[in-house]
PDB file as gemmi writes it, atoms N, CA and C in Angstrom:
CRYST1    1.000    1.000    1.000  90.00  90.00  90.00 P 1                      
ATOM      1  N   UNK A   1      -3.625 -11.830   3.171  1.00  0.00           N  
ATOM      2  CA  UNK A   1      -3.424 -10.975   4.293  1.00  0.00           C  
ATOM      3  C   UNK A   1      -4.470 -10.890   5.084  1.00  0.00           C  
ATOM      4  N   UNK A   2      -4.378  -9.958   6.371  1.00  0.00           N  
ATOM      5  CA  UNK A   2      -5.368 -10.256   7.250  1.00  0.00           C  
ATOM      6  C   UNK A   2      -6.095  -8.701   7.075  1.00  0.00           C  
ATOM      7  N   UNK A   3      -7.200  -8.187   7.426  1.00  0.00           N  
ATOM      8  CA  UNK A   3      -7.744  -7.195   7.215  1.00  0.00           C  
ATOM      9  C   UNK A   3      -7.039  -6.483   8.364  1.00  0.00           C  
ATOM     10  N   UNK A   4      -7.381  -4.774   8.107  1.00  0.00           N  
ATOM     11  CA  UNK A   4      -6.894  -3.918   8.879  1.00  0.00           C  
ATOM     12  C   UNK A   4      -8.214  -3.131   9.676  1.00  0.00           C  
ATOM     13  N   UNK A   5      -7.973  -3.248  10.626  1.00  0.00           N  
ATOM     14  CA  UNK A   5      -9.069  -2.464  11.125  1.00  0.00           C  
ATOM     15  C   UNK A   5      -9.200  -1.267  11.474  1.00  0.00           C  
ATOM     16  N   UNK A   6     -10.033  -0.132  11.065  1.00  0.00           N  
ATOM     17  CA  UNK A   6      -9.563   1.200  10.633  1.00  0.00           C  
ATOM     18  C   UNK A   6     -10.996   1.951  11.483  1.00  0.00           C  
ATOM     19  N   UNK A   7     -11.115   3.114  11.831  1.00  0.00           N  
ATOM     20  CA  UNK A   7     -12.534   3.549  12.660  1.00  0.00           C  
ATOM     21  C   UNK A   7     -13.653   3.716  11.581  1.00  0.00           C  
ATOM     22  N   UNK A   8     -13.096   3.615  10.270  1.00  0.00           N  
ATOM     23  CA  UNK A   8     -14.304   3.589   9.566  1.00  0.00           C  
ATOM     24  C   UNK A   8     -14.886   2.077   8.495  1.00  0.00           C  
ATOM     25  N   UNK A   9     -14.153   1.044   9.390  1.00  0.00           N  
ATOM     26  CA  UNK A   9     -14.366  -0.365   8.711  1.00  0.00           C  
ATOM     27  C   UNK A   9     -13.158  -1.081   8.567  1.00  0.00           C  
ATOM     28  N   UNK A  10     -13.330  -2.193   8.130  1.00  0.00           N  
ATOM     29  CA  UNK A  10     -11.858  -3.065   7.979  1.00  0.00           C  
ATOM     30  C   UNK A  10     -11.350  -2.678   6.481  1.00  0.00           C  
ATOM     31  N   UNK A  11      -9.912  -2.492   6.414  1.00  0.00           N  
ATOM     32  CA  UNK A  11      -9.432  -2.077   5.067  1.00  0.00           C  
ATOM     33  C   UNK A  11      -8.658  -3.654   4.636  1.00  0.00           C  
ATOM     34  N   UNK A  12      -8.415  -4.030   3.459  1.00  0.00           N  
ATOM     35  CA  UNK A  12      -7.953  -4.997   2.591  1.00  0.00           C  
ATOM     36  C   UNK A  12      -7.495  -4.589   1.657  1.00  0.00           C  
ATOM     37  N   UNK A  13      -6.133  -4.071   1.599  1.00  0.00           N  
ATOM     38  CA  UNK A  13      -5.178  -3.453   0.287  1.00  0.00           C  
ATOM     39  C   UNK A  13      -5.605  -4.589  -0.786  1.00  0.00           C  
ATOM     40  N   UNK A  14      -4.890  -4.407  -2.074  1.00  0.00           N  
ATOM     41  CA  UNK A  14      -5.232  -5.166  -3.379  1.00  0.00           C  
ATOM     42  C   UNK A  14      -4.256  -6.055  -3.401  1.00  0.00           C  
ATOM     43  N   UNK A  15      -3.070  -5.533  -2.988  1.00  0.00           N  
ATOM     44  CA  UNK A  15      -1.712  -6.224  -3.240  1.00  0.00           C  
ATOM     45  C   UNK A  15      -0.810  -6.184  -2.168  1.00  0.00           C  
ATOM     46  N   UNK A  16      -0.270  -7.366  -1.991  1.00  0.00           N  
ATOM     47  CA  UNK A  16       0.752  -7.346  -0.744  1.00  0.00           C  
ATOM     48  C   UNK A  16       1.726  -8.590  -1.418  1.00  0.00           C  
ATOM     49  N   UNK A  17       2.910  -8.071  -1.542  1.00  0.00           N  
ATOM     50  CA  UNK A  17       4.020  -8.877  -2.294  1.00  0.00           C  
ATOM     51  C   UNK A  17       5.276  -8.977  -1.296  1.00  0.00           C  
ATOM     52  N   UNK A  18       5.778 -10.361  -1.080  1.00  0.00           N  
ATOM     53  CA  UNK A  18       7.032 -10.303  -0.355  1.00  0.00           C  
ATOM     54  C   UNK A  18       8.067 -10.902  -1.573  1.00  0.00           C  
ATOM     55  N   UNK A  19       8.935 -10.146  -1.510  1.00  0.00           N  
ATOM     56  CA  UNK A  19      10.250 -10.726  -2.699  1.00  0.00           C  
ATOM     57  C   UNK A  19      11.652 -11.200  -1.830  1.00  0.00           C  
ATOM     58  N   UNK A  20      12.080 -11.585  -2.485  1.00  0.00           N  
ATOM     59  CA  UNK A  20      13.533 -12.521  -2.240  1.00  0.00           C  
ATOM     60  C   UNK A  20      14.604 -10.945  -2.183  1.00  0.00           C  
ATOM     61  N   UNK A  21      15.573 -11.171  -1.106  1.00  0.00           N  
ATOM     62  CA  UNK A  21      16.349 -10.110  -0.968  1.00  0.00           C  
ATOM     63  C   UNK A  21      17.364 -10.141  -2.475  1.00  0.00           C  
ATOM     64  N   UNK A  22      17.320  -9.213  -3.088  1.00  0.00           N  
ATOM     65  CA  UNK A  22      18.492  -8.669  -4.149  1.00  0.00           C  
ATOM     66  C   UNK A  22      17.580  -8.793  -5.525  1.00  0.00           C  
ATOM     67  N   UNK A  23      16.636  -9.076  -5.462  1.00  0.00           N  
ATOM     68  CA  UNK A  23      15.709  -9.389  -6.625  1.00  0.00           C  
ATOM     69  C   UNK A  23      15.079  -7.654  -7.016  1.00  0.00           C  
ATOM     70  N   UNK A  24      14.619  -6.965  -6.055  1.00  0.00           N  
ATOM     71  CA  UNK A  24      13.832  -5.651  -6.014  1.00  0.00           C  
ATOM     72  C   UNK A  24      14.396  -4.907  -5.256  1.00  0.00           C  
ATOM     73  N   UNK A  25      13.781  -3.594  -5.073  1.00  0.00           N  
ATOM     74  CA  UNK A  25      14.366  -2.715  -3.974  1.00  0.00           C  
ATOM     75  C   UNK A  25      13.736  -2.732  -2.857  1.00  0.00           C  
ATOM     76  N   UNK A  26      12.474  -3.039  -2.697  1.00  0.00           N  
ATOM     77  CA  UNK A  26      11.727  -3.599  -1.521  1.00  0.00           C  
ATOM     78  C   UNK A  26      11.607  -5.173  -0.865  1.00  0.00           C  
ATOM     79  N   UNK A  27      11.801  -5.094   0.359  1.00  0.00           N  
ATOM     80  CA  UNK A  27      11.472  -6.563   0.575  1.00  0.00           C  
ATOM     81  C   UNK A  27       9.987  -6.820   0.865  1.00  0.00           C  
ATOM     82  N   UNK A  28       8.878  -5.964   1.118  1.00  0.00           N  
ATOM     83  CA  UNK A  28       7.786  -6.178   1.490  1.00  0.00           C  
ATOM     84  C   UNK A  28       6.965  -4.804   0.771  1.00  0.00           C  
ATOM     85  N   UNK A  29       6.020  -5.475  -0.082  1.00  0.00           N  
ATOM     86  CA  UNK A  29       5.325  -4.285  -0.766  1.00  0.00           C  
ATOM     87  C   UNK A  29       3.818  -4.234  -0.841  1.00  0.00           C  
ATOM     88  N   UNK A  30       3.435  -3.226  -0.040  1.00  0.00           N  
ATOM     89  CA  UNK A  30       1.979  -3.436  -0.345  1.00  0.00           C  
ATOM     90  C   UNK A  30       1.237  -2.250  -0.866  1.00  0.00           C  
ATOM     91  N   UNK A  31       0.100  -2.713  -1.841  1.00  0.00           N  
ATOM     92  CA  UNK A  31      -0.026  -1.565  -2.967  1.00  0.00           C  
ATOM     93  C   UNK A  31      -1.847  -1.538  -2.922  1.00  0.00           C  
ATOM     94  N   UNK A  32      -2.668  -0.448  -3.166  1.00  0.00           N  
ATOM     95  CA  UNK A  32      -3.556  -0.219  -3.188  1.00  0.00           C  
ATOM     96  C   UNK A  32      -3.925   0.193  -4.361  1.00  0.00           C  
ATOM     97  N   UNK A  33      -4.748  -0.599  -5.569  1.00  0.00           N  
ATOM     98  CA  UNK A  33      -5.108  -0.008  -6.797  1.00  0.00           C  
ATOM     99  C   UNK A  33      -6.175   0.815  -6.790  1.00  0.00           C  
ATOM    100  N   UNK A  34      -6.077   1.687  -6.959  1.00  0.00           N  
ATOM    101  CA  UNK A  34      -7.182   2.980  -6.831  1.00  0.00           C  
ATOM    102  C   UNK A  34      -7.824   3.363  -8.387  1.00  0.00           C  
ATOM    103  N   UNK A  35      -7.276   2.670  -9.180  1.00  0.00           N  
ATOM    104  CA  UNK A  35      -7.841   3.223 -10.699  1.00  0.00           C  
ATOM    105  C   UNK A  35      -7.470   4.712 -10.770  1.00  0.00           C  
ATOM    106  N   UNK A  36      -7.068   5.342  -9.889  1.00  0.00           N  
ATOM    107  CA  UNK A  36      -6.649   6.792 -10.280  1.00  0.00           C  
ATOM    108  C   UNK A  36      -5.219   7.160  -9.308  1.00  0.00           C  
ATOM    109  N   UNK A  37      -4.496   7.909  -9.746  1.00  0.00           N  
ATOM    110  CA  UNK A  37      -3.661   8.222  -8.895  1.00  0.00           C  
ATOM    111  C   UNK A  37      -3.509   9.762  -7.921  1.00  0.00           C  
ATOM    112  N   UNK A  38      -4.985  10.120  -8.449  1.00  0.00           N  
ATOM    113  CA  UNK A  38      -5.347  11.598  -7.698  1.00  0.00           C  
ATOM    114  C   UNK A  38      -6.172  11.456  -6.573  1.00  0.00           C  
ATOM    115  N   UNK A  39      -6.171  11.687  -5.620  1.00  0.00           N  
ATOM    116  CA  UNK A  39      -7.145  11.650  -4.472  1.00  0.00           C  
ATOM    117  C   UNK A  39      -8.393  12.233  -4.862  1.00  0.00           C  
ATOM    118  N   UNK A  40      -8.510  13.146  -5.554  1.00  0.00           N  
ATOM    119  CA  UNK A  40      -9.831  13.648  -5.802  1.00  0.00           C  
ATOM    120  C   UNK A  40     -10.905  12.517  -6.188  1.00  0.00           C  
ATOM    121  N   UNK A  41     -10.407  11.530  -7.150  1.00  0.00           N  
ATOM    122  CA  UNK A  41     -10.925  10.310  -7.279  1.00  0.00           C  
ATOM    123  C   UNK A  41     -11.304   9.364  -6.605  1.00  0.00           C  
ATOM    124  N   UNK A  42     -11.104   9.562  -5.544  1.00  0.00           N  
ATOM    125  CA  UNK A  42     -11.426   8.548  -4.534  1.00  0.00           C  
ATOM    126  C   UNK A  42     -12.272   9.718  -3.010  1.00  0.00           C  
ATOM    127  N   UNK A  43     -13.223   8.964  -2.932  1.00  0.00           N  
ATOM    128  CA  UNK A  43     -14.172   9.788  -2.042  1.00  0.00           C  
ATOM    129  C   UNK A  43     -14.808   8.642  -0.945  1.00  0.00           C  
ATOM    130  N   UNK A  44     -15.554   9.228   0.076  1.00  0.00           N  
ATOM    131  CA  UNK A  44     -16.024   8.884   1.613  1.00  0.00           C  
ATOM    132  C   UNK A  44     -15.147   8.142   2.258  1.00  0.00           C  
ATOM    133  N   UNK A  45     -15.506   6.705   2.441  1.00  0.00           N  
ATOM    134  CA  UNK A  45     -15.457   5.553   3.411  1.00  0.00           C  
ATOM    135  C   UNK A  45     -13.965   5.125   2.968  1.00  0.00           C  
ATOM    136  N   UNK A  46     -14.024   4.904   1.245  1.00  0.00           N  
ATOM    137  CA  UNK A  46     -12.814   4.481   0.784  1.00  0.00           C  
ATOM    138  C   UNK A  46     -11.385   5.270   1.208  1.00  0.00           C  
ATOM    139  N   UNK A  47     -11.600   6.563   0.994  1.00  0.00           N  
ATOM    140  CA  UNK A  47     -10.433   7.481   1.242  1.00  0.00           C  
ATOM    141  C   UNK A  47      -9.906   7.363   2.794  1.00  0.00           C  
ATOM    142  N   UNK A  48     -11.275   7.444   3.331  1.00  0.00           N  
ATOM    143  CA  UNK A  48     -10.820   7.291   4.825  1.00  0.00           C  
ATOM    144  C   UNK A  48      -9.756   6.300   5.503  1.00  0.00           C  
ATOM    145  N   UNK A  49     -10.371   4.755   4.678  1.00  0.00           N  
ATOM    146  CA  UNK A  49      -9.801   3.695   4.883  1.00  0.00           C  
ATOM    147  C   UNK A  49      -8.251   3.763   4.377  1.00  0.00           C  
ATOM    148  N   UNK A  50      -8.091   4.246   2.909  1.00  0.00           N  
ATOM    149  CA  UNK A  50      -6.708   4.181   2.832  1.00  0.00           C  
ATOM    150  C   UNK A  50      -6.104   5.239   3.472  1.00  0.00           C  
ATOM    151  N   UNK A  51      -6.417   6.654   3.940  1.00  0.00           N  
ATOM    152  CA  UNK A  51      -5.820   7.575   4.811  1.00  0.00           C  
ATOM    153  C   UNK A  51      -5.271   6.270   6.307  1.00  0.00           C  
ATOM    154  N   UNK A  52      -6.143   5.817   6.691  1.00  0.00           N  
ATOM    155  CA  UNK A  52      -5.682   4.795   8.099  1.00  0.00           C  
ATOM    156  C   UNK A  52      -4.470   4.127   7.539  1.00  0.00           C  
ATOM    157  N   UNK A  53      -4.898   3.674   6.288  1.00  0.00           N  
ATOM    158  CA  UNK A  53      -3.819   2.437   6.084  1.00  0.00           C  
ATOM    159  C   UNK A  53      -2.477   3.066   5.531  1.00  0.00           C  
ATOM    160  N   UNK A  54      -2.619   4.142   5.303  1.00  0.00           N  
ATOM    161  CA  UNK A  54      -0.911   4.835   4.860  1.00  0.00           C  
ATOM    162  C   UNK A  54      -0.518   5.118   6.388  1.00  0.00           C  
ATOM    163  N   UNK A  55      -1.332   5.904   7.271  1.00  0.00           N  
ATOM    164  CA  UNK A  55      -0.663   6.095   8.722  1.00  0.00           C  
ATOM    165  C   UNK A  55      -0.201   4.479   8.837  1.00  0.00           C  
ATOM    166  N   UNK A  56      -1.061   3.471   9.292  1.00  0.00           N  
ATOM    167  CA  UNK A  56      -0.344   2.366  10.017  1.00  0.00           C  
ATOM    168  C   UNK A  56       1.064   1.901   9.117  1.00  0.00           C  
ATOM    169  N   UNK A  57       0.965   1.922   7.601  1.00  0.00           N  
ATOM    170  CA  UNK A  57       2.002   1.434   7.105  1.00  0.00           C  
ATOM    171  C   UNK A  57       3.233   2.186   7.263  1.00  0.00           C  
ATOM    172  N   UNK A  58       2.949   3.738   7.122  1.00  0.00           N  
ATOM    173  CA  UNK A  58       4.138   4.675   7.798  1.00  0.00           C  
ATOM    174  C   UNK A  58       4.911   4.030   9.359  1.00  0.00           C  
ATOM    175  N   UNK A  59       4.029   3.668  10.265  1.00  0.00           N  
ATOM    176  CA  UNK A  59       4.528   3.100  11.401  1.00  0.00           C  
ATOM    177  C   UNK A  59       5.394   1.629  11.212  1.00  0.00           C  
ATOM    178  N   UNK A  60       4.746   0.652  10.631  1.00  0.00           N  
ATOM    179  CA  UNK A  60       5.589  -0.430  10.048  1.00  0.00           C  
ATOM    180  C   UNK A  60       6.867  -0.379   9.449  1.00  0.00           C  
ATOM    181  N   UNK A  61       6.613   0.741   8.302  1.00  0.00           N  
ATOM    182  CA  UNK A  61       7.704   1.368   7.716  1.00  0.00           C  
ATOM    183  C   UNK A  61       8.871   1.648   8.615  1.00  0.00           C  
ATOM    184  N   UNK A  62       8.425   2.478   9.631  1.00  0.00           N  
ATOM    185  CA  UNK A  62       9.401   3.064  10.372  1.00  0.00           C  
ATOM    186  C   UNK A  62      10.265   1.831  11.462  1.00  0.00           C  
ATOM    187  N   UNK A  63       9.199   1.061  11.736  1.00  0.00           N  
ATOM    188  CA  UNK A  63       9.445   0.077  12.805  1.00  0.00           C  
ATOM    189  C   UNK A  63      10.343  -1.091  12.047  1.00  0.00           C  
ATOM    190  N   UNK A  64      10.640  -1.124  10.516  1.00  0.00           N  
ATOM    191  CA  UNK A  64      11.395  -2.196  10.163  1.00  0.00           C  
ATOM    192  C   UNK A  64      12.142  -1.508   8.904  1.00  0.00           C  
ATOM    193  N   UNK A  65      12.912  -0.605   9.643  1.00  0.00           N  
ATOM    194  CA  UNK A  65      13.798   0.325   8.562  1.00  0.00           C  
ATOM    195  C   UNK A  65      13.576   0.290   7.241  1.00  0.00           C  
ATOM    196  N   UNK A  66      12.393   0.832   7.044  1.00  0.00           N  
ATOM    197  CA  UNK A  66      12.098   0.963   5.454  1.00  0.00           C  
ATOM    198  C   UNK A  66      11.845  -0.497   4.800  1.00  0.00           C  
ATOM    199  N   UNK A  67      11.752  -1.546   5.128  1.00  0.00           N  
ATOM    200  CA  UNK A  67      11.548  -2.816   4.365  1.00  0.00           C  
ATOM    201  C   UNK A  67      10.140  -2.695   4.109  1.00  0.00           C  
ATOM    202  N   UNK A  68       9.295  -2.111   4.466  1.00  0.00           N  
ATOM    203  CA  UNK A  68       7.921  -2.628   4.441  1.00  0.00           C  
ATOM    204  C   UNK A  68       7.468  -0.828   3.495  1.00  0.00           C  
ATOM    205  N   UNK A  69       7.105  -1.072   2.628  1.00  0.00           N  
ATOM    206  CA  UNK A  69       6.469  -0.188   1.767  1.00  0.00           C  
ATOM    207  C   UNK A  69       4.816  -0.425   1.142  1.00  0.00           C  
ATOM    208  N   UNK A  70       4.231   0.945   1.020  1.00  0.00           N  
ATOM    209  CA  UNK A  70       2.746   0.848   0.878  1.00  0.00           C  
ATOM    210  C   UNK A  70       2.553   2.236   0.056  1.00  0.00           C  
ATOM    211  N   UNK A  71       1.947   2.030  -1.166  1.00  0.00           N  
ATOM    212  CA  UNK A  71       1.516   3.074  -1.882  1.00  0.00           C  
ATOM    213  C   UNK A  71       0.248   2.921  -2.618  1.00  0.00           C  
ATOM    214  N   UNK A  72       0.299   4.055  -3.189  1.00  0.00           N  
ATOM    215  CA  UNK A  72      -1.360   3.931  -4.274  1.00  0.00           C  
ATOM    216  C   UNK A  72      -0.831   3.991  -5.708  1.00  0.00           C  
ATOM    217  N   UNK A  73      -1.141   2.814  -6.276  1.00  0.00           N  
ATOM    218  CA  UNK A  73      -1.343   2.689  -7.579  1.00  0.00           C  
ATOM    219  C   UNK A  73      -1.984   2.741  -8.378  1.00  0.00           C  
ATOM    220  N   UNK A  74      -2.176   2.946 -10.050  1.00  0.00           N  
ATOM    221  CA  UNK A  74      -3.576   2.998 -10.514  1.00  0.00           C  
ATOM    222  C   UNK A  74      -3.781   1.905 -11.320  1.00  0.00           C  
ATOM    223  N   UNK A  75      -2.897   0.966 -11.017  1.00  0.00           N  
ATOM    224  CA  UNK A  75      -2.740  -0.440 -11.795  1.00  0.00           C  
ATOM    225  C   UNK A  75      -1.839  -1.448 -11.953  1.00  0.00           C  
ATOM    226  N   UNK A  76      -1.518  -2.623 -12.278  1.00  0.00           N  
ATOM    227  CA  UNK A  76      -0.390  -3.494 -12.222  1.00  0.00           C  
ATOM    228  C   UNK A  76       0.721  -2.908 -12.891  1.00  0.00           C  
ATOM    229  N   UNK A  77       0.851  -2.346 -13.760  1.00  0.00           N  
ATOM    230  CA  UNK A  77       1.993  -1.971 -14.619  1.00  0.00           C  
ATOM    231  C   UNK A  77       2.821  -0.687 -13.328  1.00  0.00           C  
ATOM    232  N   UNK A  78       1.992   0.397 -13.058  1.00  0.00           N  
ATOM    233  CA  UNK A  78       2.274   1.463 -12.209  1.00  0.00           C  
ATOM    234  C   UNK A  78       3.166   0.291 -10.794  1.00  0.00           C  
ATOM    235  N   UNK A  79       2.692  -0.754 -10.573  1.00  0.00           N  
ATOM    236  CA  UNK A  79       2.618  -1.508  -9.290  1.00  0.00           C  
ATOM    237  C   UNK A  79       4.374  -2.136  -9.656  1.00  0.00           C  
ATOM    238  N   UNK A  80       4.439  -2.570 -10.994  1.00  0.00           N  
ATOM    239  CA  UNK A  80       5.727  -3.180 -11.105  1.00  0.00           C  
ATOM    240  C   UNK A  80       6.441  -2.400 -11.352  1.00  0.00           C  
ATOM    241  N   UNK A  81       6.309  -1.076 -11.956  1.00  0.00           N  
ATOM    242  CA  UNK A  81       7.487  -0.001 -12.122  1.00  0.00           C  
ATOM    243  C   UNK A  81       8.100   0.387 -10.897  1.00  0.00           C  
ATOM    244  N   UNK A  82       7.169   0.520  -9.655  1.00  0.00           N  
ATOM    245  CA  UNK A  82       7.567   0.988  -8.393  1.00  0.00           C  
ATOM    246  C   UNK A  82       8.440   0.018  -7.583  1.00  0.00           C  
ATOM    247  N   UNK A  83       8.319  -1.284  -7.998  1.00  0.00           N  
ATOM    248  CA  UNK A  83       9.199  -2.440  -7.155  1.00  0.00           C  
ATOM    249  C   UNK A  83      10.335  -2.574  -8.185  1.00  0.00           C  
ATOM    250  N   UNK A  84      10.533  -2.345  -9.101  1.00  0.00           N  
ATOM    251  CA  UNK A  84      11.580  -2.409  -9.904  1.00  0.00           C  
ATOM    252  C   UNK A  84      12.881  -1.354  -9.944  1.00  0.00           C  
ATOM    253  N   UNK A  85      12.555  -0.348  -9.386  1.00  0.00           N  
ATOM    254  CA  UNK A  85      13.386   0.874  -9.405  1.00  0.00           C  
ATOM    255  C   UNK A  85      14.299   0.978  -7.907  1.00  0.00           C  
TER     256      UNK A  85                                                      
END                                                                             
């Protein structure tokens, strides 16, 4: 995945996954593994980059009829839980 430019530096999500139709809920899923589900645990530039990425992926989601999904997760298990439902 390419870097996403933000006002505070380039952002690179931890996971970018494309699925075949019919196997999971979403076709394209991008996730940031933060180690915590609380935004209080994310500070400074990292939080600003994630906030910018959230807005960026919200635009992509709107343009692609919900087929692009961006979520913050605290680990691989949570990621798999989200894409399986």
